[in-house]
Amino acid sequence: MHPLIVALALVTAAPTTSHAQTAEPDPVAGLRSLLVRGAGATAEFYGQASTDLSKEVQLNGRRTFIGSGMGLRGTSKVKLGRAGVIASEHTRQLSVSSKELMVEEAPKDPYFAGVLATVGTLRTISVGGWQYQLAPRAKAWVRTGRAGGAAAAYGDQFINVLEPATLRKLLATKTRKTVGPWTTDHTTGRKQRIYNLTGTIKLRELYRVSPSFREAAGTAALGTSQVTWTYMYDDRGWPYRVGWRFYAHPRPEVPGLGHDRILRGHLATQYRNWDKPMTITAPQAKPGRGLAVDDLADVLSAPERRK
């Protein structure tokens, strides 16, 4: 066969799908592209935290233990600038299971007293260097003080992958990577492929690299606690989902967060609509005092319990 005919035959037989030729995305480059154009996104989040509060009770004629925990879910928005998140908005719904256990503990533990005050819907906005809060059952917003643009959205969510240095640190600590098949996103109809990374990071290492986590934690005394993280990005390298998970256990010795108050917890954030305009504005508000406890990270700087 003539060489030209062979070449044409090979071209004709080659796969015609564009997906087969797609290069693997660079998540750092993908993030930079979003930062440069000042993109924004909407997000949904959900999580749980189990406390050390428990009590032996009689249930259906049998003695058993009940425990108290927190469940949270909600929505958020983020707006990016060249260095990271410049504004964020967070609407969070918190519930407490076996609430009576936390009520009993509250008089001697200001942390749990603070948690009880946030049951219900809490709204927080960080924009223009200020933080604003609409507490559960409150009728008016208050301006609670100075804060970074990421403060509203990154207190329940410890892992801020929208900070370049934090993302690079996670990539350096990954222990597993998987690549999903091409699928259709059910909300946008876009064909996409999701890349999934997993690893662990000590909270003190996260504190060193992440400005938003330093602001949320409020303390560098984080001991040896670490979280397992998961980061998912799409075929453009754009953030898709991020989550963290924590377990306290005796072997090896891993204490609970906040002087053993939280024994296990997890939180996941799903990002959407990176290609749509995003604006976050400050609400009308008067200066005032914010809630003492308004996110999961507050447990990290909680004082020791009174005996």
mmCIF file of C-alpha atoms in Angstrom:
data_model
loop_
_atom_site.group_PDB
_atom_site.id
_atom_site.type_symbol
_atom_site.label_atom_id
_atom_site.label_comp_id
_atom_site.label_asym_id
_atom_site.label_seq_id
_atom_site.Cartn_x
_atom_site.Cartn_y
_atom_site.Cartn_z
ATOM 1 C CA MET A 1 0.000 0.000 0.000
ATOM 2 C CA HIS A 2 1.229 3.540 -0.788
ATOM 3 C CA PRO A 3 2.545 5.316 2.385
ATOM 4 C CA LEU A 4 0.058 8.184 1.970
ATOM 5 C CA ILE A 5 -2.852 5.740 1.779
ATOM 6 C CA VAL A 6 -1.613 4.003 4.957
ATOM 7 C CA ALA A 7 -1.425 7.310 6.782
ATOM 8 C CA LEU A 8 -4.944 8.267 5.717
ATOM 9 C CA ALA A 9 -6.247 4.892 6.833
ATOM 10 C CA LEU A 10 -4.693 5.338 10.277
ATOM 11 C CA VAL A 11 -6.187 8.798 10.656
ATOM 12 C CA THR A 12 -9.608 7.496 9.669
ATOM 13 C CA ALA A 13 -9.368 4.672 12.235
ATOM 14 C CA ALA A 14 -8.263 6.935 15.105
ATOM 15 C CA PRO A 15 -10.810 7.745 17.856
ATOM 16 C CA THR A 16 -12.879 10.826 17.048
ATOM 17 C CA THR A 17 -13.907 11.764 20.597
ATOM 18 C CA SER A 18 -12.302 14.918 21.956
ATOM 19 C CA HIS A 19 -12.228 13.333 25.446
ATOM 20 C CA ALA A 20 -9.568 10.822 24.339
ATOM 21 C CA GLN A 21 -7.169 13.654 23.513
ATOM 22 C CA THR A 22 -7.788 15.729 26.644
ATOM 23 C CA ALA A 23 -4.614 16.381 28.632
ATOM 24 C CA GLU A 24 -4.748 15.839 32.380
ATOM 25 C CA PRO A 25 -5.543 19.154 34.085
ATOM 26 C CA ASP A 26 -3.232 20.968 36.494
ATOM 27 C CA PRO A 27 -5.276 21.928 39.594
ATOM 28 C CA VAL A 28 -2.868 24.745 40.531
ATOM 29 C CA ALA A 29 -3.078 26.258 37.047
ATOM 30 C CA GLY A 30 -6.855 25.802 37.126
ATOM 31 C CA LEU A 31 -7.083 27.724 40.391
ATOM 32 C CA ARG A 32 -4.804 30.482 39.076
ATOM 33 C CA SER A 33 -7.076 30.965 36.061
ATOM 34 C CA LEU A 34 -10.032 31.522 38.388
ATOM 35 C CA LEU A 35 -8.080 33.912 40.627
ATOM 36 C CA VAL A 36 -6.890 36.016 37.681
ATOM 37 C CA ARG A 37 -10.386 36.620 36.357
ATOM 38 C CA GLY A 38 -11.930 37.185 39.802
ATOM 39 C CA ALA A 39 -14.329 34.274 39.492
ATOM 40 C CA GLY A 40 -16.907 33.256 42.049
ATOM 41 C CA ALA A 41 -18.936 30.195 42.923
ATOM 42 C CA THR A 42 -21.917 28.969 44.876
ATOM 43 C CA ALA A 43 -21.555 25.994 47.203
ATOM 44 C CA GLU A 44 -23.497 23.566 49.344
ATOM 45 C CA PHE A 45 -22.019 22.005 52.463
ATOM 46 C CA TYR A 46 -22.969 19.356 54.979
ATOM 47 C CA GLY A 47 -21.280 17.841 58.014
ATOM 48 C CA GLN A 48 -21.540 16.289 61.445
ATOM 49 C CA ALA A 49 -19.577 16.360 64.693
ATOM 50 C CA SER A 50 -19.877 13.916 67.588
ATOM 51 C CA THR A 51 -19.090 15.223 71.070
ATOM 52 C CA ASP A 52 -17.909 13.382 74.172
ATOM 53 C CA LEU A 53 -21.188 14.123 75.950
ATOM 54 C CA SER A 54 -22.966 10.865 76.755
ATOM 55 C CA LYS A 55 -25.358 9.453 79.286
ATOM 56 C CA GLU A 56 -26.614 5.999 80.278
ATOM 57 C CA VAL A 57 -30.395 5.750 79.954
ATOM 58 C CA GLN A 58 -33.170 3.155 80.126
ATOM 59 C CA LEU A 59 -34.619 2.513 76.660
ATOM 60 C CA ASN A 60 -37.299 -0.124 76.041
ATOM 61 C CA GLY A 61 -36.334 -1.859 79.262
ATOM 62 C CA ARG A 62 -32.637 -1.965 78.392
ATOM 63 C CA ARG A 63 -29.783 0.207 79.557
ATOM 64 C CA THR A 64 -27.971 2.004 76.750
ATOM 65 C CA PHE A 65 -25.858 5.105 76.121
ATOM 66 C CA ILE A 66 -26.960 8.166 74.185
ATOM 67 C CA GLY A 67 -24.613 10.849 72.906
ATOM 68 C CA SER A 68 -24.924 14.427 71.762
ATOM 69 C CA GLY A 69 -23.718 15.661 68.385
ATOM 70 C CA MET A 70 -24.098 18.452 65.870
ATOM 71 C CA GLY A 71 -25.444 18.285 62.346
ATOM 72 C CA LEU A 72 -24.963 21.153 59.946
ATOM 73 C CA ARG A 73 -25.804 21.955 56.357
ATOM 74 C CA GLY A 74 -26.254 25.005 54.231
ATOM 75 C CA THR A 75 -25.129 27.108 51.294
ATOM 76 C CA SER A 76 -22.346 29.576 50.689
ATOM 77 C CA LYS A 77 -20.839 31.895 48.086
ATOM 78 C CA VAL A 78 -17.235 32.855 47.418
ATOM 79 C CA LYS A 79 -15.721 35.654 45.362
ATOM 80 C CA LEU A 80 -12.067 35.457 44.335
ATOM 81 C CA GLY A 81 -9.315 38.014 43.872
ATOM 82 C CA ARG A 82 -5.723 37.493 42.761
ATOM 83 C CA ALA A 83 -4.575 36.094 46.121
ATOM 84 C CA GLY A 84 -7.612 34.073 47.176
ATOM 85 C CA VAL A 85 -11.104 34.646 48.571
ATOM 86 C CA ILE A 86 -11.902 38.355 48.903
ATOM 87 C CA ALA A 87 -15.535 37.951 49.993
ATOM 88 C CA SER A 88 -17.760 35.126 51.204
ATOM 89 C CA GLU A 89 -21.272 34.447 52.424
ATOM 90 C CA HIS A 90 -22.401 31.515 54.568
ATOM 91 C CA THR A 91 -25.919 30.385 55.508
ATOM 92 C CA ARG A 92 -25.769 27.536 58.007
ATOM 93 C CA GLN A 93 -28.437 25.442 59.689
ATOM 94 C CA LEU A 94 -27.306 23.699 62.875
ATOM 95 C CA SER A 95 -29.123 21.035 64.863
ATOM 96 C CA VAL A 96 -28.072 19.278 68.083
ATOM 97 C CA SER A 97 -29.014 15.684 68.890
ATOM 98 C CA SER A 98 -29.794 14.731 72.504
ATOM 99 C CA LYS A 99 -29.786 18.448 73.181
ATOM 100 C CA GLU A 100 -30.515 17.958 76.887
ATOM 101 C CA LEU A 101 -26.961 16.633 77.399
ATOM 102 C CA MET A 102 -25.487 19.840 76.027
ATOM 103 C CA VAL A 103 -27.892 21.929 78.087
ATOM 104 C CA GLU A 104 -26.721 20.118 81.241
ATOM 105 C CA GLU A 105 -23.063 20.765 80.347
ATOM 106 C CA ALA A 106 -23.460 24.406 79.300
ATOM 107 C CA PRO A 107 -23.274 26.007 82.796
ATOM 108 C CA LYS A 108 -19.715 24.737 83.263
ATOM 109 C CA ASP A 109 -18.572 24.805 79.643
ATOM 110 C CA PRO A 110 -18.815 28.096 77.709
ATOM 111 C CA TYR A 111 -18.064 26.306 74.434
ATOM 112 C CA PHE A 112 -21.188 24.159 74.586
ATOM 113 C CA ALA A 113 -23.171 27.154 75.822
ATOM 114 C CA GLY A 114 -21.983 28.953 72.690
ATOM 115 C CA VAL A 115 -22.985 26.055 70.437
ATOM 116 C CA LEU A 116 -26.526 26.102 71.820
ATOM 117 C CA ALA A 117 -26.849 29.783 70.895
ATOM 118 C CA THR A 118 -26.214 28.923 67.226
ATOM 119 C CA VAL A 119 -28.924 26.256 66.860
ATOM 120 C CA GLY A 120 -31.078 27.272 63.915
ATOM 121 C CA THR A 121 -30.101 29.384 60.915
ATOM 122 C CA LEU A 122 -26.981 31.555 61.175
ATOM 123 C CA ARG A 123 -25.961 33.879 58.329
ATOM 124 C CA THR A 124 -22.479 35.353 58.010
ATOM 125 C CA ILE A 125 -20.945 37.656 55.388
ATOM 126 C CA SER A 126 -17.301 38.716 55.094
ATOM 127 C CA VAL A 127 -16.647 41.556 52.654
ATOM 128 C CA GLY A 128 -14.606 44.738 52.508
ATOM 129 C CA GLY A 129 -12.493 43.722 55.513
ATOM 130 C CA TRP A 130 -15.504 43.382 57.847
ATOM 131 C CA GLN A 131 -17.644 40.507 59.107
ATOM 132 C CA TYR A 132 -21.424 40.687 59.436
ATOM 133 C CA GLN A 133 -23.695 38.285 61.269
ATOM 134 C CA LEU A 134 -27.400 37.574 61.490
ATOM 135 C CA ALA A 135 -27.818 35.260 64.474
ATOM 136 C CA PRO A 136 -30.607 32.682 64.811
ATOM 137 C CA ARG A 137 -33.866 34.380 65.795
ATOM 138 C CA ALA A 138 -32.253 37.839 65.375
ATOM 139 C CA LYS A 139 -34.074 40.428 63.272
ATOM 140 C CA ALA A 140 -31.150 42.682 62.329
ATOM 141 C CA TRP A 141 -27.584 42.224 61.080
ATOM 142 C CA VAL A 142 -24.627 43.308 63.203
ATOM 143 C CA ARG A 143 -21.125 44.225 62.054
ATOM 144 C CA THR A 144 -18.994 42.148 64.402
ATOM 145 C CA GLY A 145 -15.454 43.298 63.561
ATOM 146 C CA ARG A 146 -12.567 43.111 61.122
ATOM 147 C CA ALA A 147 -12.152 39.873 59.157
ATOM 148 C CA GLY A 148 -10.607 38.461 56.017
ATOM 149 C CA GLY A 149 -12.743 37.823 52.963
ATOM 150 C CA ALA A 150 -12.717 34.038 53.523
ATOM 151 C CA ALA A 151 -13.788 34.211 57.181
ATOM 152 C CA ALA A 152 -17.503 33.558 56.624
ATOM 153 C CA ALA A 153 -17.058 30.426 54.491
ATOM 154 C CA TYR A 154 -13.958 28.885 56.085
ATOM 155 C CA GLY A 155 -14.678 28.158 59.719
ATOM 156 C CA ASP A 156 -16.794 25.050 59.413
ATOM 157 C CA GLN A 157 -14.728 24.083 56.365
ATOM 158 C CA PHE A 158 -11.099 23.893 57.569
ATOM 159 C CA ILE A 159 -9.560 23.232 54.124
ATOM 160 C CA ASN A 160 -9.423 26.282 51.849
ATOM 161 C CA VAL A 161 -8.286 24.998 48.454
ATOM 162 C CA LEU A 162 -8.807 28.496 47.015
ATOM 163 C CA GLU A 163 -5.508 29.588 48.613
ATOM 164 C CA PRO A 164 -2.621 28.678 46.239
ATOM 165 C CA ALA A 165 -0.172 27.837 49.062
ATOM 166 C CA THR A 166 -2.746 25.627 50.803
ATOM 167 C CA LEU A 167 -3.547 23.789 47.589
ATOM 168 C CA ARG A 168 0.147 23.177 46.873
ATOM 169 C CA LYS A 169 0.600 21.802 50.409
ATOM 170 C CA LEU A 170 -2.295 19.387 49.946
ATOM 171 C CA LEU A 171 -0.901 18.181 46.634
ATOM 172 C CA ALA A 172 2.411 17.509 48.377
ATOM 173 C CA THR A 173 0.703 15.361 51.052
ATOM 174 C CA LYS A 174 -1.628 13.326 48.829
ATOM 175 C CA THR A 175 -1.498 9.567 49.288
ATOM 176 C CA ARG A 176 -4.075 8.444 46.711
ATOM 177 C CA LYS A 177 -5.437 9.579 43.368
ATOM 178 C CA THR A 178 -8.318 8.249 41.287
ATOM 179 C CA VAL A 179 -9.806 9.437 38.000
ATOM 180 C CA GLY A 180 -13.487 9.093 37.255
ATOM 181 C CA PRO A 181 -15.178 8.386 33.911
ATOM 182 C CA TRP A 182 -16.671 11.067 31.705
ATOM 183 C CA THR A 183 -20.152 11.894 32.991
ATOM 184 C CA THR A 184 -22.790 14.572 32.563
ATOM 185 C CA ASP A 185 -23.249 17.057 35.400
ATOM 186 C CA HIS A 186 -26.937 16.864 36.324
ATOM 187 C CA THR A 187 -27.179 20.594 37.145
ATOM 188 C CA THR A 188 -25.359 22.094 34.137
ATOM 189 C CA GLY A 189 -25.517 19.369 31.490
ATOM 190 C CA ARG A 190 -21.768 19.719 30.934
ATOM 191 C CA LYS A 191 -19.639 16.669 30.138
ATOM 192 C CA GLN A 192 -16.933 16.401 32.785
ATOM 193 C CA ARG A 193 -14.318 14.165 34.354
ATOM 194 C CA ILE A 194 -13.559 14.332 38.088
ATOM 195 C CA TYR A 195 -10.111 13.783 39.611
ATOM 196 C CA ASN A 196 -10.075 12.706 43.272
ATOM 197 C CA LEU A 197 -7.119 13.203 45.620
ATOM 198 C CA THR A 198 -6.881 12.011 49.240
ATOM 199 C CA GLY A 199 -4.297 12.580 51.966
ATOM 200 C CA THR A 200 -3.766 13.600 55.571
ATOM 201 C CA ILE A 201 -2.431 16.801 57.063
ATOM 202 C CA LYS A 202 -1.678 17.852 60.624
ATOM 203 C CA LEU A 203 -3.676 20.870 61.736
ATOM 204 C CA ARG A 204 -0.470 22.627 62.812
ATOM 205 C CA GLU A 205 0.853 22.250 59.223
ATOM 206 C CA LEU A 206 -2.417 23.626 57.863
ATOM 207 C CA TYR A 207 -2.099 26.521 60.304
ATOM 208 C CA ARG A 208 1.329 27.394 58.879
ATOM 209 C CA VAL A 209 0.225 27.618 55.239
ATOM 210 C CA SER A 210 -3.430 28.725 55.378
ATOM 211 C CA PRO A 211 -4.300 32.330 56.361
ATOM 212 C CA SER A 212 -8.016 31.512 56.574
ATOM 213 C CA PHE A 213 -7.425 28.535 58.878
ATOM 214 C CA ARG A 214 -5.179 30.651 61.136
ATOM 215 C CA GLU A 215 -7.966 33.194 61.430
ATOM 216 C CA ALA A 216 -10.605 30.525 62.095
ATOM 217 C CA ALA A 217 -8.594 28.414 64.573
ATOM 218 C CA GLY A 218 -7.506 31.354 66.717
ATOM 219 C CA THR A 219 -4.634 29.335 68.212
ATOM 220 C CA ALA A 220 -1.412 27.664 67.107
ATOM 221 C CA ALA A 221 -1.617 25.116 69.961
ATOM 222 C CA LEU A 222 -3.056 22.335 67.817
ATOM 223 C CA GLY A 223 -1.050 19.395 69.138
ATOM 224 C CA THR A 224 -0.797 16.317 66.931
ATOM 225 C CA SER A 225 -4.350 16.373 65.582
ATOM 226 C CA GLN A 226 -4.684 15.707 61.888
ATOM 227 C CA VAL A 227 -7.482 15.427 59.363
ATOM 228 C CA THR A 228 -7.948 13.214 56.340
ATOM 229 C CA TRP A 229 -8.776 15.421 53.377
ATOM 230 C CA THR A 230 -10.360 14.772 49.989
ATOM 231 C CA TYR A 231 -10.088 17.176 47.070
ATOM 232 C CA MET A 232 -11.923 16.739 43.786
ATOM 233 C CA TYR A 233 -11.375 18.897 40.703
ATOM 234 C CA ASP A 234 -12.758 18.701 37.178
ATOM 235 C CA ASP A 235 -11.156 18.355 33.756
ATOM 236 C CA ARG A 236 -10.495 22.120 33.686
ATOM 237 C CA GLY A 237 -8.609 21.935 36.989
ATOM 238 C CA TRP A 238 -11.418 23.853 38.706
ATOM 239 C CA PRO A 239 -12.407 23.002 42.316
ATOM 240 C CA TYR A 240 -15.350 20.623 42.476
ATOM 241 C CA ARG A 241 -15.515 19.327 46.066
ATOM 242 C CA VAL A 242 -13.380 19.439 49.214
ATOM 243 C CA GLY A 243 -13.859 17.697 52.528
ATOM 244 C CA TRP A 244 -12.155 16.802 55.788
ATOM 245 C CA ARG A 245 -12.684 13.990 58.291
ATOM 246 C CA PHE A 246 -11.390 13.577 61.849
ATOM 247 C CA TYR A 247 -11.400 10.660 64.307
ATOM 248 C CA ALA A 248 -10.073 10.534 67.850
ATOM 249 C CA HIS A 249 -8.815 7.107 68.914
ATOM 250 C CA PRO A 250 -6.608 5.598 71.621
ATOM 251 C CA ARG A 251 -4.024 3.761 69.461
ATOM 252 C CA PRO A 252 -2.037 5.684 68.466
ATOM 253 C CA GLU A 253 -3.098 8.369 70.899
ATOM 254 C CA VAL A 254 -5.171 10.993 69.052
ATOM 255 C CA PRO A 255 -7.103 13.292 71.409
ATOM 256 C CA GLY A 256 -10.402 14.838 70.465
ATOM 257 C CA LEU A 257 -10.541 18.415 69.209
ATOM 258 C CA GLY A 258 -10.913 21.175 71.786
ATOM 259 C CA HIS A 259 -9.768 19.211 74.865
ATOM 260 C CA ASP A 260 -11.664 16.095 73.749
ATOM 261 C CA ARG A 261 -14.968 17.883 73.132
ATOM 262 C CA ILE A 262 -15.278 16.664 69.516
ATOM 263 C CA LEU A 263 -14.332 13.018 69.043
ATOM 264 C CA ARG A 264 -15.155 12.728 65.355
ATOM 265 C CA GLY A 265 -16.371 14.999 62.635
ATOM 266 C CA HIS A 266 -16.543 15.611 58.917
ATOM 267 C CA LEU A 267 -17.549 18.356 56.532
ATOM 268 C CA ALA A 268 -17.767 18.492 52.731
ATOM 269 C CA THR A 269 -18.248 21.476 50.418
ATOM 270 C CA GLN A 270 -19.473 21.159 46.828
ATOM 271 C CA TYR A 271 -18.653 24.058 44.454
ATOM 272 C CA ARG A 272 -20.793 25.045 41.476
ATOM 273 C CA ASN A 273 -21.186 27.801 38.867
ATOM 274 C CA TRP A 274 -17.566 28.938 38.517
ATOM 275 C CA ASP A 275 -18.445 30.332 35.083
ATOM 276 C CA LYS A 276 -21.217 32.661 36.306
ATOM 277 C CA PRO A 277 -20.851 36.219 37.678
ATOM 278 C CA MET A 278 -20.705 36.557 41.464
ATOM 279 C CA THR A 279 -21.272 39.609 43.666
ATOM 280 C CA ILE A 280 -21.276 39.675 47.476
ATOM 281 C CA THR A 281 -22.358 42.870 49.204
ATOM 282 C CA ALA A 282 -22.426 44.038 52.800
ATOM 283 C CA PRO A 283 -25.839 44.137 54.485
ATOM 284 C CA GLN A 284 -27.161 47.139 56.369
ATOM 285 C CA ALA A 285 -25.851 46.617 59.899
ATOM 286 C CA LYS A 286 -24.923 48.330 63.122
ATOM 287 C CA PRO A 287 -21.751 47.543 65.090
ATOM 288 C CA GLY A 288 -22.361 44.816 67.638
ATOM 289 C CA ARG A 289 -21.038 41.712 69.352
ATOM 290 C CA GLY A 290 -21.035 38.487 67.397
ATOM 291 C CA LEU A 291 -21.751 35.032 68.748
ATOM 292 C CA ALA A 292 -18.981 33.514 70.868
ATOM 293 C CA VAL A 293 -19.149 30.262 68.859
ATOM 294 C CA ASP A 294 -20.128 30.501 65.204
ATOM 295 C CA ASP A 295 -18.257 27.676 63.428
ATOM 296 C CA LEU A 296 -16.651 24.279 64.067
ATOM 297 C CA ALA A 297 -13.135 25.747 64.192
ATOM 298 C CA ASP A 298 -14.034 27.627 67.395
ATOM 299 C CA VAL A 299 -13.613 24.389 69.343
ATOM 300 C CA LEU A 300 -9.861 24.544 68.653
ATOM 301 C CA SER A 301 -9.374 27.656 70.788
ATOM 302 C CA ALA A 302 -11.997 26.808 73.423
ATOM 303 C CA PRO A 303 -10.693 27.072 76.999
ATOM 304 C CA GLU A 304 -10.277 24.025 79.168
ATOM 305 C CA ARG A 305 -13.431 22.935 80.915
ATOM 306 C CA ARG A 306 -14.169 24.017 84.421
ATOM 307 C CA LYS A 307 -14.136 21.093 86.829
#
